[in-house]
Every structure is written in structure tokens, then in C-alpha cells.
mmCIF file of C-alpha atoms in Angstrom:
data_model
loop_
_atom_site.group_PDB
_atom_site.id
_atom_site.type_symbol
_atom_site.label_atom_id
_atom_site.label_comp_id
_atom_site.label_asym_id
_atom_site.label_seq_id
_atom_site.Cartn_x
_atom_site.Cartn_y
_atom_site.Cartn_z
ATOM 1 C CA UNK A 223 -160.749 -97.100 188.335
ATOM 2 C CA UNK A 224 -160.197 -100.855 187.555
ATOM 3 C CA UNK A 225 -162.148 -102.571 184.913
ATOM 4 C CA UNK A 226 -164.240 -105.103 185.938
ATOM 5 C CA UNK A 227 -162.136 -107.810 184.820
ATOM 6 C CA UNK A 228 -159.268 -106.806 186.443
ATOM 7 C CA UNK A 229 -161.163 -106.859 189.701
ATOM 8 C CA UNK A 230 -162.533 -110.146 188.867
ATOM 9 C CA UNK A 231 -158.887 -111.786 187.681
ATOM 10 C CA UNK A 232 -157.455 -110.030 191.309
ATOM 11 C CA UNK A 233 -159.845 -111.808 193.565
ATOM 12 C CA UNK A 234 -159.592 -114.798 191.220
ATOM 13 C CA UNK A 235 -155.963 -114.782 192.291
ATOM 14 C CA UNK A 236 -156.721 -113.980 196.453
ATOM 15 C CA UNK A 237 -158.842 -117.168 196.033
ATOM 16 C CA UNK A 238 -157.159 -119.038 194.552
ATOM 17 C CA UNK A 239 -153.582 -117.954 196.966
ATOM 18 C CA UNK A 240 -155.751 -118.687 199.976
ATOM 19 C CA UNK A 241 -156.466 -122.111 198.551
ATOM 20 C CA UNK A 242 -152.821 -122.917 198.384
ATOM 21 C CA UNK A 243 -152.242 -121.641 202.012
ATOM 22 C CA UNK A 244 -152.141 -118.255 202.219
ATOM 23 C CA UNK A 245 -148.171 -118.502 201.951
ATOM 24 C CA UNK A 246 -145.133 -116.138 200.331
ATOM 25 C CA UNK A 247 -143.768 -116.975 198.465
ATOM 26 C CA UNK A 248 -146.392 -118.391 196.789
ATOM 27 C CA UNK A 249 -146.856 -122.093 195.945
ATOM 28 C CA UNK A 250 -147.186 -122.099 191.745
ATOM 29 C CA UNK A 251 -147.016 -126.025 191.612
ATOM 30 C CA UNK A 252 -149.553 -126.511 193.958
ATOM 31 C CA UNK A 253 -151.774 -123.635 192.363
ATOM 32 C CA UNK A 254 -151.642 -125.383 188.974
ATOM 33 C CA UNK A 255 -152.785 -128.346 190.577
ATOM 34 C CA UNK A 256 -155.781 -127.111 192.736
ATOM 35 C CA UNK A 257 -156.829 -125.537 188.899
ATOM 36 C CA UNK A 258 -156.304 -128.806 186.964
ATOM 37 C CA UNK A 259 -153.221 -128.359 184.921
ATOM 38 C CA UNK A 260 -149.731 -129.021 185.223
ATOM 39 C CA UNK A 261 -146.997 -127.461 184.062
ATOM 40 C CA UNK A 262 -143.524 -129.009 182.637
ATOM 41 C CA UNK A 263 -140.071 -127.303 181.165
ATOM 42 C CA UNK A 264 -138.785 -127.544 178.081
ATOM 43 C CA UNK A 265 -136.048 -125.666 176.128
ATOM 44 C CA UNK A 266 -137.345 -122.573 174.308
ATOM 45 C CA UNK A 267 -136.258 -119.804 172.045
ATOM 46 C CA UNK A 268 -134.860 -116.418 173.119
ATOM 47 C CA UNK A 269 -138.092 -114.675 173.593
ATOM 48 C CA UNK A 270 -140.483 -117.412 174.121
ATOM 49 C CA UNK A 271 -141.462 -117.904 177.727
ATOM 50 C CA UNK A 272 -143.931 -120.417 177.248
ATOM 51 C CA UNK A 273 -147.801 -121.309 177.312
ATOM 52 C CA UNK A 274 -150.629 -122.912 177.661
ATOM 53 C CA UNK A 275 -151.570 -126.119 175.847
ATOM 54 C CA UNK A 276 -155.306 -125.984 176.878
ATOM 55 C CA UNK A 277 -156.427 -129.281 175.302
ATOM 56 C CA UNK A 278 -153.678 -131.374 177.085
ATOM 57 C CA UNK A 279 -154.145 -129.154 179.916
ATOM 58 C CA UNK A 280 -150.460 -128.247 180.044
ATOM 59 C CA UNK A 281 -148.878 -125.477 180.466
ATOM 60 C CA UNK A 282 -145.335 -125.375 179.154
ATOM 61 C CA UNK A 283 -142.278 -123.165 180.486
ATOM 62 C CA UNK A 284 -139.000 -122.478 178.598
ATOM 63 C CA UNK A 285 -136.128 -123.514 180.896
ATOM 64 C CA UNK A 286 -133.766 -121.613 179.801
ATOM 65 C CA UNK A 287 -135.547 -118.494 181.419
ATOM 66 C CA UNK A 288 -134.690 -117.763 184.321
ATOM 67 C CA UNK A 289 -136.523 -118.592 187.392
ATOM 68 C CA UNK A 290 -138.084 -115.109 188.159
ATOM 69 C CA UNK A 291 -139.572 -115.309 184.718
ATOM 70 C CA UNK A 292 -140.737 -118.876 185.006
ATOM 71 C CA UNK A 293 -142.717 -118.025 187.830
ATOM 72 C CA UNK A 294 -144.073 -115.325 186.320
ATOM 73 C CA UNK A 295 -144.758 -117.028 183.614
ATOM 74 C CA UNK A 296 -146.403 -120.161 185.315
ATOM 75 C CA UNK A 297 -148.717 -117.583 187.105
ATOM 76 C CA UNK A 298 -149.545 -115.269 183.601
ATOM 77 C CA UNK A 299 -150.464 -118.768 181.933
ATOM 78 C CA UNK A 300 -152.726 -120.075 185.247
ATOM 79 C CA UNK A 301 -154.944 -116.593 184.017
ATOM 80 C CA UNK A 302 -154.956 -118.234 180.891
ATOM 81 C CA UNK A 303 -156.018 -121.255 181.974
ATOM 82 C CA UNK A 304 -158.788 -119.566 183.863
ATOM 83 C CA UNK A 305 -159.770 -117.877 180.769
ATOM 84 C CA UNK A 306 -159.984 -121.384 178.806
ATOM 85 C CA UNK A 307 -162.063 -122.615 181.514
ATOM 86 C CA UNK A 308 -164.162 -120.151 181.690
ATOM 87 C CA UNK A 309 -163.525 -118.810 185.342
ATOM 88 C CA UNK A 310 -162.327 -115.201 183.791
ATOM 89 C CA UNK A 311 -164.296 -113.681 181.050
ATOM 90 C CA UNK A 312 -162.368 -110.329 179.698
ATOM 91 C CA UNK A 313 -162.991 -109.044 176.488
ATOM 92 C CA UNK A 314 -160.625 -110.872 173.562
ATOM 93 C CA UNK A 315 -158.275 -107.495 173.178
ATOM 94 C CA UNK A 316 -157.913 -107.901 177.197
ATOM 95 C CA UNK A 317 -156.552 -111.269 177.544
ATOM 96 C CA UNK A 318 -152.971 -110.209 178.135
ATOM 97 C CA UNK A 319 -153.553 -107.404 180.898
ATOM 98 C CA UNK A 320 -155.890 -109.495 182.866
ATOM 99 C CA UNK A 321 -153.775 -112.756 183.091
ATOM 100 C CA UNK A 322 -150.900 -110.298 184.249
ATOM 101 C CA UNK A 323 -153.021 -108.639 186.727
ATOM 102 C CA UNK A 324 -154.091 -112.483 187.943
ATOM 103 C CA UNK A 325 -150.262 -113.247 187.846
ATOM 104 C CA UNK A 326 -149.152 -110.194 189.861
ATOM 105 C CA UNK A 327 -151.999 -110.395 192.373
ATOM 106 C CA UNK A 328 -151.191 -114.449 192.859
ATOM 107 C CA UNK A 329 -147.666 -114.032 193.179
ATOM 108 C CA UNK A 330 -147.919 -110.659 195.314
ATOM 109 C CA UNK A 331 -151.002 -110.649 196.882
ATOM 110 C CA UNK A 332 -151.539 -107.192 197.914
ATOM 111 C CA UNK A 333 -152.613 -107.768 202.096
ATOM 112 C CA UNK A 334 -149.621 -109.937 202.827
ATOM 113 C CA UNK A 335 -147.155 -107.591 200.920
ATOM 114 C CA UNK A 336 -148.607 -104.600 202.424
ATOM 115 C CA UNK A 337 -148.293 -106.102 205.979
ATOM 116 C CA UNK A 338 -144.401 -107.146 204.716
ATOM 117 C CA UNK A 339 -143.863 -103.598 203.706
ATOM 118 C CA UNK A 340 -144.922 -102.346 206.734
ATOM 119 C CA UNK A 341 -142.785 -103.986 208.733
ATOM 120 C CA UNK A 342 -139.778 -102.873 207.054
ATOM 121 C CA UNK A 343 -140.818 -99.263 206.188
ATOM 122 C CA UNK A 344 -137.602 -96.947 206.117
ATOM 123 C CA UNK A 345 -135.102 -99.497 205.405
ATOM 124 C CA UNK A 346 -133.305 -98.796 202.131
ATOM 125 C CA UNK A 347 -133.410 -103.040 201.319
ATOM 126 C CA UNK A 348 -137.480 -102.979 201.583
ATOM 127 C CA UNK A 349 -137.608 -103.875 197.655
ATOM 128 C CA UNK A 350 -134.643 -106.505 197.940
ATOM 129 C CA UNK A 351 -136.951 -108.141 200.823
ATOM 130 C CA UNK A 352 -140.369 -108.004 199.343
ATOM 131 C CA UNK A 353 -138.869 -109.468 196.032
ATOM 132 C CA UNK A 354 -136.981 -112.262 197.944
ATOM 133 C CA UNK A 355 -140.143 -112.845 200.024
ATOM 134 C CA UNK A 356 -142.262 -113.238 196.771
ATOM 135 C CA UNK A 357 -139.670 -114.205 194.697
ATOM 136 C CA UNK A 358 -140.274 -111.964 192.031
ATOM 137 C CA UNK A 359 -138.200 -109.519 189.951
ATOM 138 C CA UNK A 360 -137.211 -106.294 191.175
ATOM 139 C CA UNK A 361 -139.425 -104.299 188.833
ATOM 140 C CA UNK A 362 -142.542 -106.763 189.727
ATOM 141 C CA UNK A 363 -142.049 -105.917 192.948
ATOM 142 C CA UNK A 364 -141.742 -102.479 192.857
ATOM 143 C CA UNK A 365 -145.067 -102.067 191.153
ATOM 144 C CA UNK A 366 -146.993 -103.020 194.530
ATOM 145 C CA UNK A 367 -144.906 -101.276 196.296
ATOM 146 C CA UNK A 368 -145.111 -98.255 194.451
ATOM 147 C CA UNK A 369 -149.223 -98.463 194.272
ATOM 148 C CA UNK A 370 -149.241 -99.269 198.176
ATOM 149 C CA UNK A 371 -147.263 -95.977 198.195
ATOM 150 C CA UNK A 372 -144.121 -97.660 200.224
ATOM 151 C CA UNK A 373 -141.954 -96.166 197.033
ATOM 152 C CA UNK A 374 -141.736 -93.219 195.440
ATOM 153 C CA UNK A 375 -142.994 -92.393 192.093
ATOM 154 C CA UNK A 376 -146.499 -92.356 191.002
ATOM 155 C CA UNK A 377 -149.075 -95.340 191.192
ATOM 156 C CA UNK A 378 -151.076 -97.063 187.748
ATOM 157 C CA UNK A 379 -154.549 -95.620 189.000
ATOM 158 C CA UNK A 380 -156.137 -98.868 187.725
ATOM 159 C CA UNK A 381 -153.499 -101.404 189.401
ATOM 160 C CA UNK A 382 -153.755 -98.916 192.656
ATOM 161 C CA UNK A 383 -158.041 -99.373 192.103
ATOM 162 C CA UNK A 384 -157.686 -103.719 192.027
ATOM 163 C CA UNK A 385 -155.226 -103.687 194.866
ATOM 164 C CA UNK A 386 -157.776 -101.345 196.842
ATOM 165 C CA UNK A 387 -160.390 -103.722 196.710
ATOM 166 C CA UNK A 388 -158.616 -107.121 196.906
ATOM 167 C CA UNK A 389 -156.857 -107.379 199.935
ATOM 168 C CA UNK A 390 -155.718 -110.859 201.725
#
């Protein structure tokens, strides 16, 4: 079963998708916006993705990632952001799990990407499409799939529990 945070940082992300237009692949820079911050690039280390600079209400990518990780990134430090603010409350040891469920569930929001599934079940490029379509990596995109039960191999009980009860 999914904690209650994770259920809370899942519809969090549905809301905040719908807000932005209910549209895959999902618009980050207008997301960031409708939640107050902004985000900018800037060269990074090997290893350093970026982050959020709450006080200037910032949040800064390393562009020398690639894009799949910048977006990824953009959307993990949005759940930050949403922690700062107050809008997600998980316990401190938490943090980290719940701004990637809020990043998965903004970038793949489980209704749409069932419905996308669905429509191409049985064709062996149904990963290639959802990831294109969300413009995600491979293995981010297999992990909906794989809880939605569109691949095989088994599904995170509490990932498969938030994408039960958040749908789009």
C-alpha cells in the first residue's frame, strides 16, 4: 500500500498536470510557473543534476545533462519546491521518494499513459512510444508500464497502490 505522502505528492502532480492542460508530453516550463519558480541552466559537474534555490525561488538544471534527465530533474525539484512551500509534508527521511513519485506522476500521469498503452497493446515499440510521448527515459517509462501491467515483470506494490488511486 502507498504511504500517505506518496498519495498526496501523486495527486499533487494530477493537479497540478491538469493545470497546465492536461497535455503529453507534459509542459515543465509552464508547471514551474503556475507554482512560482523558474528554472534556468547552468553548467554542472558529472553527477550533479541540479536543485532548488528556495529563497530565490530558482530552481537550477545542469546543462550538460541530457534532456531526459533535465526534465526529470525540473519535475523531482518542482516536489521540492512543493515541499518548501509547504504543499507536501513527508517525513524529513522521505523527501527524496516523494519528490520522485511527484516527478514520475507529473511527467507520466498514470490515466493518460494507461489510455496510450492501450492503444498500442501488442506492439513490440509500446515502450519506445510511451517514452517519446512523455519524453522520458526508457527505464522511467517502463516503470508505469510495468505497474499498469502492459510489461512484463513484477510491479513496486507501493508505486502500483499511488497509480491505483490517482488516475487523470
Amino acid at each position: 500500500m502507498a504511504r500517505a505522502d506518496e498519495l498526496a505528492a501523486a495527486q499533487r502532480a494530477l493537479w497540478l498536470w491538469q493545470a497546465a492542460g492536461r497535455r503529453l508530453p507534459t509542459d515543465l516550463a509552464y508547471c514551474a510557473a503556475l507554482a512560482g519558480v523558474r528554472s534556468e541552466e547552468t553548467p554542472g559537474p558529472p553527477g550533479w543534476d541540479g536543485v532548488l534555490l528556495a529563497e530565490a525561488r530558482t530552481i537550477r538544471l545542469n546543462c550538460l545533462g541530457g534532456p531526459l534527465r533535465r526534465r526529470f530533474t525540473l519535475a523531482h525539484e518542482l516536489g521540492h519546491w512543493l515541499v518548501h512551500a509547504g504543499a507536501l509534508r513527508p517525513r524529513p527521511r522521505r523527501t527524496e521518494r516523494v519528490c520522485d513519485v511527484f516527478a514520475a506522476h507529473l511527467l507520466m500521469p498514470p490515466g493518460p499513459v494507461d489510455a496510450l498503452a492501450a492503444s498500442l497493446v501488442g506492439r513490440a515499440d509500446l515502450l519506445a512510444h510511451v517514452q517519446a510521448r512523455c519524453l522520458v527515459s526508457a527505464e522511467a517509462a517502463a516503470i508505469p508500464l510495468r505497474d499498469l501491467g502492459y510489461l512484463p515483470g513484477a510491479a513496486h506494490p507501493e508505486r502500483s497502490a499511488a497509480r491505483a488511486h490517482v488516475g487523470a
